[in-house]
Coordinates of C-alpha atoms and ligand atoms in Angstrom, one line a residue:
M212 CA 151.8 89.8 58.7
K213 CA 148.4 87.9 59.2
L214 CA 146.8 89.4 62.3
V215 CA 143.3 88.8 62.4
R216 CA 142.4 85.2 61.4
L217 CA 138.8 84.6 60.5
F218 CA 137.3 82.3 62.9
F219 CA 136.0 79.2 61.7
L220 CA 133.0 77.3 62.8
G221 CA 131.0 74.0 62.6
T222 CA 128.1 73.1 64.1
A223 CA 125.9 69.3 63.9
L224 CA 122.9 70.2 64.6
L225 CA 120.9 66.9 64.5
V226 CA 117.5 65.9 64.7
A227 CA 117.4 63.9 67.8
R228 CA 117.1 60.0 66.9
F229 CA 115.6 58.9 69.9
S230 CA 113.0 61.7 71.6
L231 CA 113.7 62.4 74.7
A232 CA 110.2 63.5 76.0
K233 CA 106.2 62.3 74.7
P234 CA 105.8 64.4 71.7
T235 CA 104.2 67.4 72.5
T236 CA 102.5 70.5 71.0
P237 CA 104.0 73.2 69.1
L238 CA 106.0 75.9 71.2
V239 CA 104.2 79.0 68.9
Y240 CA 107.0 82.1 69.1
E241 CA 106.2 85.3 68.0
V242 CA 109.2 87.8 67.4
N243 CA 108.0 91.8 66.6
L244 CA 111.1 93.0 64.3
N245 CA 109.0 96.2 63.5
D246 CA 109.5 97.7 67.5
R247 CA 113.3 97.4 67.0
T248 CA 114.4 100.2 70.0
D249 CA 116.5 99.4 72.6
D250 CA 118.6 96.6 70.7
Q251 CA 116.3 94.5 72.1
F252 CA 114.0 91.3 70.6
K253 CA 110.7 91.6 72.1
V254 CA 109.2 87.6 72.0
T255 CA 106.3 86.1 73.0
L256 CA 105.7 82.5 73.4
H257 CA 102.4 80.9 73.2
V258 CA 102.3 77.2 74.7
T259 CA 100.0 74.8 77.1
G260 CA 100.2 72.0 79.1
L261 CA 103.4 72.5 81.1
T262 CA 103.9 70.8 83.8
A263 CA 105.9 70.2 87.0
E264 CA 108.7 69.0 84.6
N265 CA 109.0 71.9 82.6
A266 CA 108.8 74.4 85.4
I267 CA 112.6 75.8 84.2
Y268 CA 112.7 78.1 81.0
Q269 CA 115.9 77.3 79.6
F270 CA 118.2 79.8 77.7
A271 CA 121.3 78.5 75.9
S272 CA 124.8 78.3 77.6
T273 CA 126.2 77.7 74.5
A274 CA 125.8 76.5 71.0
P275 CA 127.2 73.7 68.6
G276 CA 129.9 74.1 66.6
T277 CA 130.4 77.3 68.5
Y278 CA 133.1 76.0 71.1
Q279 CA 132.4 78.5 73.3
V280 CA 130.6 79.8 76.7
M281 CA 127.6 81.9 75.6
D282 CA 125.5 82.5 78.6
I283 CA 122.6 84.2 76.5
G284 CA 120.6 84.2 79.9
R285 CA 122.9 87.3 80.6
Y286 CA 121.3 89.1 77.5
V287 CA 117.4 88.8 79.0
R288 CA 116.5 92.2 79.8
S289 CA 112.4 91.4 81.0
F290 CA 110.7 87.6 81.8
K291 CA 107.4 87.5 82.5
A292 CA 104.6 84.9 82.0
F293 CA 100.9 85.3 81.7
D294 CA 97.8 82.5 82.5
A295 CA 95.2 82.2 79.6
K296 CA 93.7 85.3 81.1
G297 CA 96.1 87.3 80.8
R298 CA 97.0 87.9 84.6
E299 CA 100.9 88.0 85.5
L300 CA 101.9 85.1 87.1
K301 CA 105.1 84.7 89.2
T302 CA 108.4 84.1 87.8
K303 CA 111.9 84.0 89.2
Q304 CA 115.4 83.7 87.9
V305 CA 117.2 80.8 89.3
S306 CA 120.6 80.7 87.5
T307 CA 122.4 82.6 85.1
N308 CA 120.3 81.1 82.1
Q309 CA 116.8 79.5 83.6
W310 CA 113.3 81.1 84.9
K311 CA 111.7 79.3 87.2
F312 CA 107.4 79.3 86.6
D313 CA 105.7 79.4 89.9
Q314 CA 102.6 77.4 88.7
P315 CA 103.7 75.8 85.1
Q316 CA 100.2 74.6 84.9
K317 CA 98.5 78.0 84.4
V318 CA 101.5 79.2 81.9
S319 CA 100.0 80.3 78.7
T320 CA 102.1 83.2 77.3
V321 CA 105.9 84.3 78.1
Q322 CA 107.0 87.6 77.2
Y323 CA 110.2 88.8 77.3
S324 CA 112.9 90.8 75.8
I325 CA 116.5 90.3 75.3
A326 CA 119.5 92.4 73.9
E327 CA 121.3 91.3 71.1
T328 CA 124.5 90.4 71.6
W329 CA 126.6 92.4 68.7
D330 CA 126.3 95.9 70.8
T331 CA 125.3 94.8 74.2
P332 CA 129.0 95.1 76.3
V333 CA 129.7 91.8 78.8
N334 CA 132.5 91.5 80.9
E335 CA 133.6 88.4 79.6
H336 CA 132.7 85.5 76.9
K337 CA 131.1 87.8 74.3
P338 CA 129.9 85.5 71.6
Y339 CA 131.2 85.7 68.2
N340 CA 129.2 88.0 65.9
M341 CA 128.1 85.3 63.6
C342 CA 126.8 83.5 66.4
G343 CA 125.3 86.2 67.6
T344 CA 121.7 88.5 67.1
S345 CA 121.8 92.3 65.7
I346 CA 119.1 94.5 65.5
E347 CA 119.2 97.3 63.2
K348 CA 117.3 100.1 61.4
D349 CA 118.1 98.3 58.2
H350 CA 118.6 94.7 58.8
V351 CA 118.4 92.0 61.8
L352 CA 120.2 88.8 62.4
I353 CA 119.0 85.9 64.4
N354 CA 120.8 83.1 65.7
G355 CA 118.4 80.9 67.3
Q356 CA 119.9 80.4 70.5
G357 CA 120.3 84.4 70.8
V358 CA 116.5 84.5 71.0
F359 CA 115.1 81.8 71.7
G360 CA 114.9 79.3 74.8
Y361 CA 112.8 76.2 76.0
P362 CA 110.7 75.1 78.6
G363 CA 112.9 72.2 80.4
G364 CA 112.2 68.6 78.6
M365 CA 111.0 70.3 75.5
Q366 CA 114.1 70.7 73.7
N367 CA 112.4 68.4 71.2
A368 CA 109.1 70.1 70.8
P369 CA 108.3 71.4 67.2
I370 CA 108.2 74.7 67.2
D371 CA 106.4 77.3 64.5
L372 CA 107.6 80.8 64.5
K373 CA 105.6 83.8 63.3
I374 CA 108.2 87.2 62.7
D375 CA 106.7 90.6 62.1
F376 CA 108.8 92.8 60.1
P377 CA 109.0 95.9 57.4
A378 CA 107.0 95.1 54.2
E379 CA 110.3 95.9 52.0
W380 CA 112.8 93.8 53.7
S381 CA 113.3 90.0 53.1
V382 CA 114.3 87.3 54.5
G383 CA 117.6 84.6 53.9
T384 CA 117.3 81.4 55.8
A385 CA 117.1 77.8 55.5
L386 CA 113.7 77.4 57.2
E387 CA 110.9 76.4 55.6
K388 CA 107.3 77.9 56.1
N389 CA 104.1 76.0 56.8
D390 CA 101.1 77.5 55.3
K391 CA 100.0 80.0 58.3
G392 CA 103.0 81.6 56.6
Y393 CA 105.2 80.4 60.1
F394 CA 109.0 78.9 59.8
T395 CA 108.7 75.8 61.0
A396 CA 111.6 73.9 63.2
A397 CA 111.4 70.2 63.9
N398 CA 112.9 70.9 67.4
Y399 CA 114.7 73.8 69.1
D400 CA 118.3 72.5 67.9
R401 CA 117.0 73.4 64.5
I402 CA 115.9 76.6 64.8
V403 CA 119.4 77.1 66.5
D404 CA 120.9 75.7 63.3
S405 CA 119.3 77.6 61.0
P406 CA 120.3 81.5 61.1
I407 CA 117.9 83.9 59.8
L408 CA 119.1 86.9 58.2
L409 CA 116.4 90.0 56.9
G410 CA 116.4 93.3 55.8
R411 CA 117.9 94.8 52.4
L412 CA 119.2 92.0 50.8
T413 CA 120.3 91.3 47.8
K414 CA 119.3 87.2 46.5
A415 CA 121.2 85.0 44.0
T416 CA 120.5 81.3 43.1
T417 CA 121.9 78.7 41.4
T418 CA 121.9 75.1 41.1
V419 CA 125.2 72.3 41.3
A420 CA 124.8 69.1 40.9
G421 CA 121.4 68.6 41.6
A422 CA 121.3 70.8 45.0
Q423 CA 119.7 74.0 44.6
I424 CA 122.1 77.0 46.3
D425 CA 120.8 80.6 47.5
V426 CA 122.3 83.2 48.8
Y427 CA 121.5 86.2 51.0
T428 CA 123.6 89.1 50.7
Y429 CA 123.6 92.2 53.2
S430 CA 126.1 95.2 52.3
K431 CA 125.8 97.8 54.9
N432 CA 126.9 100.7 51.5
D433 CA 126.0 97.9 48.9
K434 CA 129.3 97.0 47.7
I435 CA 128.5 93.4 47.4
K436 CA 126.1 91.9 46.0
S437 CA 124.6 88.2 45.9
D438 CA 125.0 87.0 42.5
Q439 CA 128.6 88.2 42.3
L440 CA 129.7 85.6 45.4
L441 CA 128.0 83.2 44.0
T442 CA 129.6 83.8 40.2
N443 CA 132.8 83.0 42.1
M444 CA 131.7 80.1 44.5
Q445 CA 130.7 78.1 41.4
S446 CA 133.7 76.3 40.5
M447 CA 134.2 75.5 44.7
L448 CA 130.8 73.8 44.9
T449 CA 131.5 71.8 41.8
A450 CA 135.3 70.9 43.3
A451 CA 133.0 70.0 46.5
G452 CA 130.7 67.6 44.7
Q453 CA 133.6 65.7 42.8
F454 CA 135.4 65.4 46.5
L455 CA 132.3 64.5 48.0
K456 CA 131.1 62.2 45.4
Q457 CA 127.6 63.7 45.4
L458 CA 126.8 67.2 47.4
P459 CA 125.4 66.0 50.5
V460 CA 122.0 68.2 50.7
K461 CA 120.0 69.4 48.0
H462 CA 119.2 72.6 49.3
Y463 CA 121.8 74.9 50.8
T464 CA 121.5 78.3 52.0
F465 CA 124.7 81.1 52.5
L466 CA 124.2 84.0 54.7
Y467 CA 127.0 87.2 53.8
H468 CA 126.9 89.6 56.3
F469 CA 129.4 93.0 55.5
E470 CA 129.4 95.6 57.8
D471 CA 132.6 97.0 59.7
Q472 CA 134.5 94.0 61.1
D473 CA 136.1 91.1 59.8
W474 CA 134.5 87.6 62.3
G475 CA 134.1 85.0 60.1
A476 CA 131.6 82.2 59.4
W477 CA 129.2 80.0 61.6
E478 CA 128.4 76.5 59.8
H479 CA 124.9 74.7 59.9
S480 CA 123.4 71.6 58.6
Y481 CA 121.7 73.3 55.7
S482 CA 123.1 76.7 55.8
S483 CA 126.0 79.1 57.0
E484 CA 126.4 82.5 58.1
Y485 CA 129.3 84.8 57.4
V486 CA 130.1 88.1 59.4
I487 CA 132.7 89.8 56.8
K488 CA 134.2 93.2 56.9
E489 CA 132.7 95.5 54.3
E490 CA 135.0 96.2 51.4
E491 CA 134.8 97.2 47.4
F492 CA 134.1 93.9 45.6
S493 CA 137.4 92.4 44.4
K494 CA 138.6 89.2 42.6
K495 CA 140.6 89.1 46.3
L496 CA 137.6 89.1 48.4
A497 CA 135.7 86.8 46.1
D498 CA 138.1 83.9 46.9
N499 CA 139.1 84.7 50.3
M500 CA 134.8 84.1 50.9
T501 CA 134.5 80.8 48.5
S502 CA 137.6 79.5 50.4
I503 CA 135.5 80.3 53.9
A504 CA 132.6 79.2 52.0
A505 CA 134.7 75.4 50.9
H506 CA 135.5 75.2 54.5
E507 CA 131.6 76.0 55.7
F508 CA 129.9 73.9 53.3
F509 CA 132.1 70.5 53.9
H510 CA 131.1 70.5 57.5
V511 CA 127.9 69.2 55.9
V512 CA 130.1 65.9 56.0
T513 CA 131.3 66.2 59.7
P514 CA 130.2 66.8 62.1
L515 CA 126.9 66.4 60.2
N516 CA 127.2 63.1 59.0
I517 CA 130.2 61.8 61.2
H518 CA 129.8 63.0 65.0
S519 CA 130.3 61.7 68.5
E520 CA 127.1 61.0 70.8
I521 CA 128.1 64.0 73.1
I522 CA 126.9 66.1 69.8
Q523 CA 124.0 64.0 68.9
Q524 CA 122.1 65.0 71.6
F525 CA 123.4 68.4 72.3
N526 CA 123.6 69.7 75.8
F527 CA 122.7 73.6 75.7
V528 CA 122.3 73.8 79.8
T529 CA 125.8 72.4 80.1
P530 CA 128.5 72.8 78.0
T531 CA 130.2 69.3 77.1
P532 CA 133.5 69.0 75.4
S533 CA 134.0 66.4 72.8
E534 CA 137.8 65.2 72.0
H535 CA 137.2 64.9 68.3
L536 CA 137.5 68.6 67.9
W537 CA 140.1 67.4 65.2
L538 CA 137.9 66.0 63.5
Y539 CA 135.5 68.5 63.1
E540 CA 137.4 71.4 62.4
G541 CA 140.8 70.4 61.3
V542 CA 139.9 67.4 58.5
T543 CA 137.4 70.1 58.0
E544 CA 140.3 72.7 57.2
W545 CA 142.3 70.2 55.4
A546 CA 139.4 69.2 53.3
S547 CA 138.5 72.6 51.9
D548 CA 141.9 73.1 50.6
A549 CA 142.0 69.6 49.5
M550 CA 138.8 69.7 47.6
Q551 CA 140.2 72.6 45.9
L552 CA 143.8 71.4 45.1
R553 CA 142.3 68.1 43.5
G554 CA 139.5 70.5 42.0
Q555 CA 142.0 72.2 40.1
I556 CA 140.9 75.3 41.7
M557 CA 144.2 76.2 43.8
D558 CA 147.4 75.6 42.2
L559 CA 150.0 73.8 44.2
P560 CA 151.8 76.5 45.4
T561 CA 148.8 78.2 47.1
Y562 CA 148.3 74.9 48.5
F563 CA 151.8 75.1 50.1
D564 CA 151.6 78.6 51.0
E565 CA 148.3 77.9 53.1
Q566 CA 150.6 74.8 54.6
S567 CA 153.2 77.2 55.7
Q568 CA 151.1 79.8 57.2
K569 CA 149.3 77.2 59.3
I570 CA 152.5 75.9 60.7
A571 CA 153.3 80.0 61.5
Y572 CA 150.6 79.8 63.3
D573 CA 151.0 76.7 65.5
K574 CA 154.4 77.6 66.4
S575 CA 153.1 80.9 67.7
L576 CA 151.0 79.1 70.2
D577 CA 151.7 76.4 72.5
T578 CA 152.9 73.5 70.3
T579 CA 153.2 71.3 73.3
Y580 CA 149.0 71.5 73.4
S581 CA 147.5 68.6 72.1
L582 CA 144.4 68.7 69.7
S583 CA 142.6 66.3 71.9
K584 CA 143.5 68.6 74.9
L585 CA 142.7 71.3 72.8
G586 CA 139.0 69.6 72.2
L587 CA 138.4 68.8 75.9
T588 CA 139.2 72.0 76.9
C589 CA 137.7 74.8 74.7
Y590 CA 135.2 75.7 76.7
T591 CA 137.8 77.1 79.2
D592 CA 139.4 80.2 78.8
E593 CA 143.1 78.1 79.1
G594 CA 141.7 76.1 76.1
Q595 CA 140.1 79.5 74.1
R596 CA 143.7 81.0 74.0
Q597 CA 144.9 77.6 72.1
Y598 CA 141.5 77.6 69.8
G599 CA 142.8 79.0 66.9
N600 CA 145.3 76.2 66.4
I601 CA 142.2 73.6 65.8
Y602 CA 141.9 75.3 62.3
A603 CA 146.3 75.4 61.6
R604 CA 147.8 72.2 64.0
G605 CA 144.4 70.5 63.2
A606 CA 144.3 70.8 59.3
L607 CA 148.2 69.8 59.1
V608 CA 147.6 67.1 61.1
A609 CA 144.7 65.7 58.6
G610 CA 147.2 66.3 56.2
L611 CA 149.9 63.8 57.3
L612 CA 147.1 61.7 58.2
D613 CA 146.0 61.7 54.7
I614 CA 149.5 61.2 53.2
R615 CA 150.0 58.6 55.6
L616 CA 146.7 56.5 54.7
L617 CA 147.8 56.8 50.8
E618 CA 151.1 55.1 51.8
L619 CA 149.8 52.4 53.7
S620 CA 147.3 51.2 51.3
N621 CA 150.0 52.2 48.7
G622 CA 147.7 54.9 47.2
K623 CA 144.3 53.3 47.1
R624 CA 142.7 54.7 50.0
G625 CA 143.3 58.3 51.9
L626 CA 141.8 60.5 54.3
R627 CA 139.1 61.1 51.7
E628 CA 137.7 58.0 51.0
V629 CA 137.9 56.7 54.5
I630 CA 135.7 60.3 55.4
N631 CA 133.5 59.2 52.9
E632 CA 133.2 56.0 53.8
L633 CA 132.7 56.9 57.9
A634 CA 129.9 59.2 56.8
T635 CA 128.1 56.0 54.9
T636 CA 128.5 54.3 57.9
Y637 CA 127.4 56.4 60.3
G638 CA 125.4 59.5 59.2
P639 CA 123.5 62.0 60.6
N640 CA 121.5 60.5 62.9
Q641 CA 124.1 57.7 64.3
A642 CA 126.5 58.5 66.5
F643 CA 130.2 57.2 67.2
P644 CA 130.8 56.3 71.0
E645 CA 133.0 59.6 72.2
K646 CA 135.5 57.1 73.7
E647 CA 136.0 54.3 71.0
F648 CA 136.3 56.5 67.7
F649 CA 140.1 56.5 67.9
T650 CA 139.8 52.3 68.0
I651 CA 136.9 52.1 65.3
F652 CA 139.0 54.6 63.1
T653 CA 142.2 52.6 63.2
Q654 CA 140.3 49.0 63.1
K655 CA 139.3 50.4 59.5
T656 CA 142.4 51.5 58.6
Y657 CA 145.6 50.3 59.2
P658 CA 147.1 49.4 63.0
E659 CA 150.0 52.3 62.4
I660 CA 147.0 54.7 62.6
A661 CA 147.2 54.1 66.3
D662 CA 150.2 55.2 66.6
F663 CA 149.5 58.0 64.9
F664 CA 146.9 59.5 67.1
N665 CA 148.9 58.6 69.6
R666 CA 151.6 60.9 68.7
Y667 CA 149.5 63.4 67.2
I668 CA 146.7 64.0 68.4
K669 CA 146.2 62.7 72.3
A670 CA 149.7 63.6 72.1
A671 CA 151.9 66.7 70.5
E672 CA 154.7 65.4 69.2
P673 CA 156.6 67.6 66.4
L674 CA 155.0 67.2 63.4
P675 CA 157.0 65.5 60.6
F676 CA 157.0 67.2 57.7
S677 CA 160.0 66.7 56.0
E678 CA 159.5 62.9 56.5
Y679 CA 156.0 62.6 55.4
Y680 CA 155.9 65.2 52.6
G681 CA 159.4 63.5 51.8
K682 CA 157.1 60.3 50.9
L683 CA 155.3 62.6 47.5
G684 CA 158.7 63.8 46.9
I685 CA 158.0 67.4 48.0
T686 CA 161.0 69.0 50.3
Y687 CA 160.6 70.6 53.9
A688 CA 162.3 73.6 54.8
L689 CA 162.3 75.4 58.1
S690 CA 163.6 79.2 56.9
V691 CA 164.7 79.9 52.8
P692 CA 166.7 82.8 52.8
T693 CA 166.1 85.1 49.7
G694 CA 168.8 87.5 49.2
Q695 CA 166.1 90.4 48.9
K696 CA 166.0 93.0 51.2
V697 CA 162.8 94.3 52.7
P698 CA 161.4 97.0 55.8
S699 CA 161.0 95.6 58.9
M700 CA 159.2 96.8 62.4
G701 CA 160.8 93.5 64.4
M702 CA 157.1 92.9 65.6
G703 CA 154.2 90.5 65.2
A704 CA 150.9 90.3 67.0
S705 CA 148.4 88.2 67.4
L706 CA 144.4 88.3 68.3
V707 CA 143.8 86.2 71.6
D708 CA 140.3 86.6 73.4
N709 CA 139.6 89.9 71.4
K710 CA 142.7 91.1 72.2
F711 CA 146.2 92.1 69.8
L712 CA 148.7 90.7 72.0
L713 CA 153.0 91.0 70.9
R714 CA 153.8 87.7 69.8
T715 CA 157.7 88.6 68.4
V716 CA 159.3 91.7 69.7
G717 CA 162.3 92.6 68.0
D718 CA 165.6 94.6 69.7
S719 CA 164.9 97.8 69.2
L720 CA 161.6 97.7 70.7
R721 CA 162.7 95.7 73.5
K722 CA 165.2 98.3 74.6
A723 CA 162.1 101.1 74.2
G724 CA 160.6 98.9 77.2
L725 CA 157.8 96.6 75.3
Q726 CA 157.8 93.0 75.9
E727 CA 156.1 89.9 74.3
K728 CA 152.1 89.1 75.7
D729 CA 152.0 92.9 76.0
E730 CA 148.7 94.2 74.7
W731 CA 148.6 96.1 71.4
I732 CA 146.4 99.2 71.9
A733 CA 147.7 102.1 69.4
Y734 CA 149.8 102.5 66.0
N735 CA 151.1 106.3 65.9
G736 CA 148.3 107.0 68.2
K737 CA 145.9 105.3 66.5
P738 CA 143.6 103.0 68.6
V739 CA 144.4 99.4 67.3
T740 CA 140.8 97.5 67.2
M741 CA 138.7 94.9 65.7
E742 CA 137.3 97.8 63.2
T743 CA 140.7 99.5 62.4
I744 CA 143.2 96.6 62.5
G745 CA 142.5 96.0 58.6
A746 CA 143.3 99.7 57.8
I747 CA 146.5 100.0 60.0
Q748 CA 148.0 96.9 58.6
D749 CA 147.4 98.4 55.1
E750 CA 149.1 101.9 56.3
M751 CA 152.2 99.1 58.1
K752 CA 152.6 97.9 54.9
Q753 CA 153.5 101.3 53.3
Q754 CA 156.6 102.1 55.7
K755 CA 160.4 102.3 54.2
A756 CA 163.9 101.9 56.3
G757 CA 164.0 104.6 58.3
D758 CA 160.2 105.8 59.3
V759 CA 160.0 105.9 62.7
Y760 CA 156.8 104.8 64.1
E761 CA 155.1 104.7 67.7
L762 CA 153.7 101.8 69.4
T763 CA 151.3 101.8 72.6
V764 CA 150.4 99.1 74.8
K765 CA 148.9 97.8 78.2
R766 CA 150.7 95.7 80.7
D767 CA 149.1 95.3 84.2
G768 CA 146.7 98.3 83.4
Q769 CA 149.9 100.8 82.7
E770 CA 150.3 102.0 79.4
I771 CA 153.7 102.0 78.1
R772 CA 154.5 103.9 74.3
A773 CA 157.6 102.6 72.4
K774 CA 159.1 104.5 69.6
S775 CA 161.4 102.8 66.9
T776 CA 162.8 102.8 63.3
V777 CA 161.6 100.6 61.0
Y778 CA 165.1 98.9 59.8
E779 CA 166.0 96.6 56.1
K780 CA 166.6 93.0 57.3
E781 CA 166.6 90.2 54.3
L782 CA 163.4 88.6 53.6
V783 CA 163.6 84.8 54.8
R784 CA 160.9 82.6 54.0
N785 CA 159.6 80.1 56.9
Y786 CA 158.0 76.7 56.4
Q787 CA 158.6 76.6 52.5
F788 CA 157.8 73.1 50.5
Q789 CA 159.1 72.6 47.3
L790 CA 159.1 70.0 44.5
D791 CA 161.9 68.1 44.8
P792 CA 163.6 67.5 41.3
Q793 CA 165.0 64.2 41.8
A794 CA 161.8 62.4 43.4
T795 CA 161.9 58.7 42.6
P796 CA 159.2 56.7 40.6
Q797 CA 157.7 55.8 43.4
Q798 CA 157.5 59.5 45.2
L799 CA 156.0 60.6 41.8
Q800 CA 153.6 57.7 42.0
L801 CA 152.2 58.7 45.7
R802 CA 152.5 62.1 44.9
E803 CA 150.4 61.7 41.7
V804 CA 147.5 59.8 43.5
W805 CA 147.8 62.6 46.5
Q806 CA 147.1 65.4 44.3
R807 CA 143.6 63.6 43.1
N808 CA 140.7 62.2 44.1
L809 CA 140.7 58.7 43.6
Ligands
ZN184 ZN1 134.7 75.0 61.0

């Protein structure tokens, strides 16, 4: 059973190709992290030359690659503007994320406090922790949109950032410093694209295929160190280099944060940030981190180098979805597995197992919800309920697209080759037209691909695993009985909107009064939360047939308790891929090219 699915995020933060506003003097921010009282960041902005056009100070409604509404204005606790002589000027909050200066021409300093997102309760739309902010005794996490805003019209103004922090701390970030010791960012997008982790960190550095790789780690109880993670990641980075022909960046920074909750990772142009539950270091943990890092690292290709115009000029005021989320997240998740398979650091059974898990996840959601629709509704509550499927169905569809392309090109050009070509055609500064991308992709490849997009991305037809994997001499079976008896509780749950909902309910639990979609809140009296779920899963795995257990659920505000008994059932493996011993030479040939970088 796999309950807590990690969230993989991706972002494309780009230096805008055309400047929207006239060139401006930098916005100079100061953040004093020596004062960490009240879980709030104390921020000062120095600015001159504002005009009526800049009268609205904007906090972010969302951020690239998060595909969620954040409404950072909700965390602002005080907001004041002053003139050059230190006299307070009138300001007014005019919407959730906007404050208005009465006399923008006179504004010289803006001061505000903004609460961290991690420990500040909100009624809805809590930002994922890897995209949020945390301010603690021994460390701080800054994701730019959680601390900074910008005066209207100045999204493209350069930013200088001075951070005061305890002398014994170190800092991990992809941002560079100027000669005054301030971090510098070309614009607001870049500061959002560059998380900063400060505190008691370990650091490790290496060079892979000409690129400098830095790893910074905060581990609450010092259980996990940067060099352990980096050592394990080396072969993945080499495999990524082979898959992409060359690493697309000269410098990349991994920021790891290990504390008490599993959240996932958020990807940026030159760095990525991971928020993971701390445990004793093990090969398994390192492999898991490497696998997530493979996903995040591949985002440097898409969306960074292949993205729609909607992402190119990111809208921080109003969340604006792109239909091509299947490309940014689905293709990325496929590539992170494919690059490991082809780099021979993931074996075929593990690759098949990854596929099976993704199919199971897809089946746990609404399978009639197309990937296009998921992209276009990702900022809505309805879309958020399906969101996790972009990593499952999205990756499965990318895998099928790869097979179809290999078949149509007689094994000469798969999805990897087309993606690498597209990255060269577009690159970081040129967007594709949102509405025409399916046509462009089809013209670049084969007319049959239009049909593929229509059926499996724009619509949600059942995915043709048997037919497609059959082309590779790989069989697919919906269920394979094993003859092996295993203990079962007859229940399954999924994490939806930060709640654990029952997904499957066996007969005895149903008789005891439970049903699908009940919110699971306790196991044997212990609360089920993001913090406790790992330990509860471990406990559940220890159960034997005949053990009695109790589940507590919530339905329409009412708590319901149900007792049941663990029983034995035959282990049936679902969604199984296997090599076909009777594969034809033609199938074997296509399988051979499918398994390596062409
Ligand atoms: Zn991603």
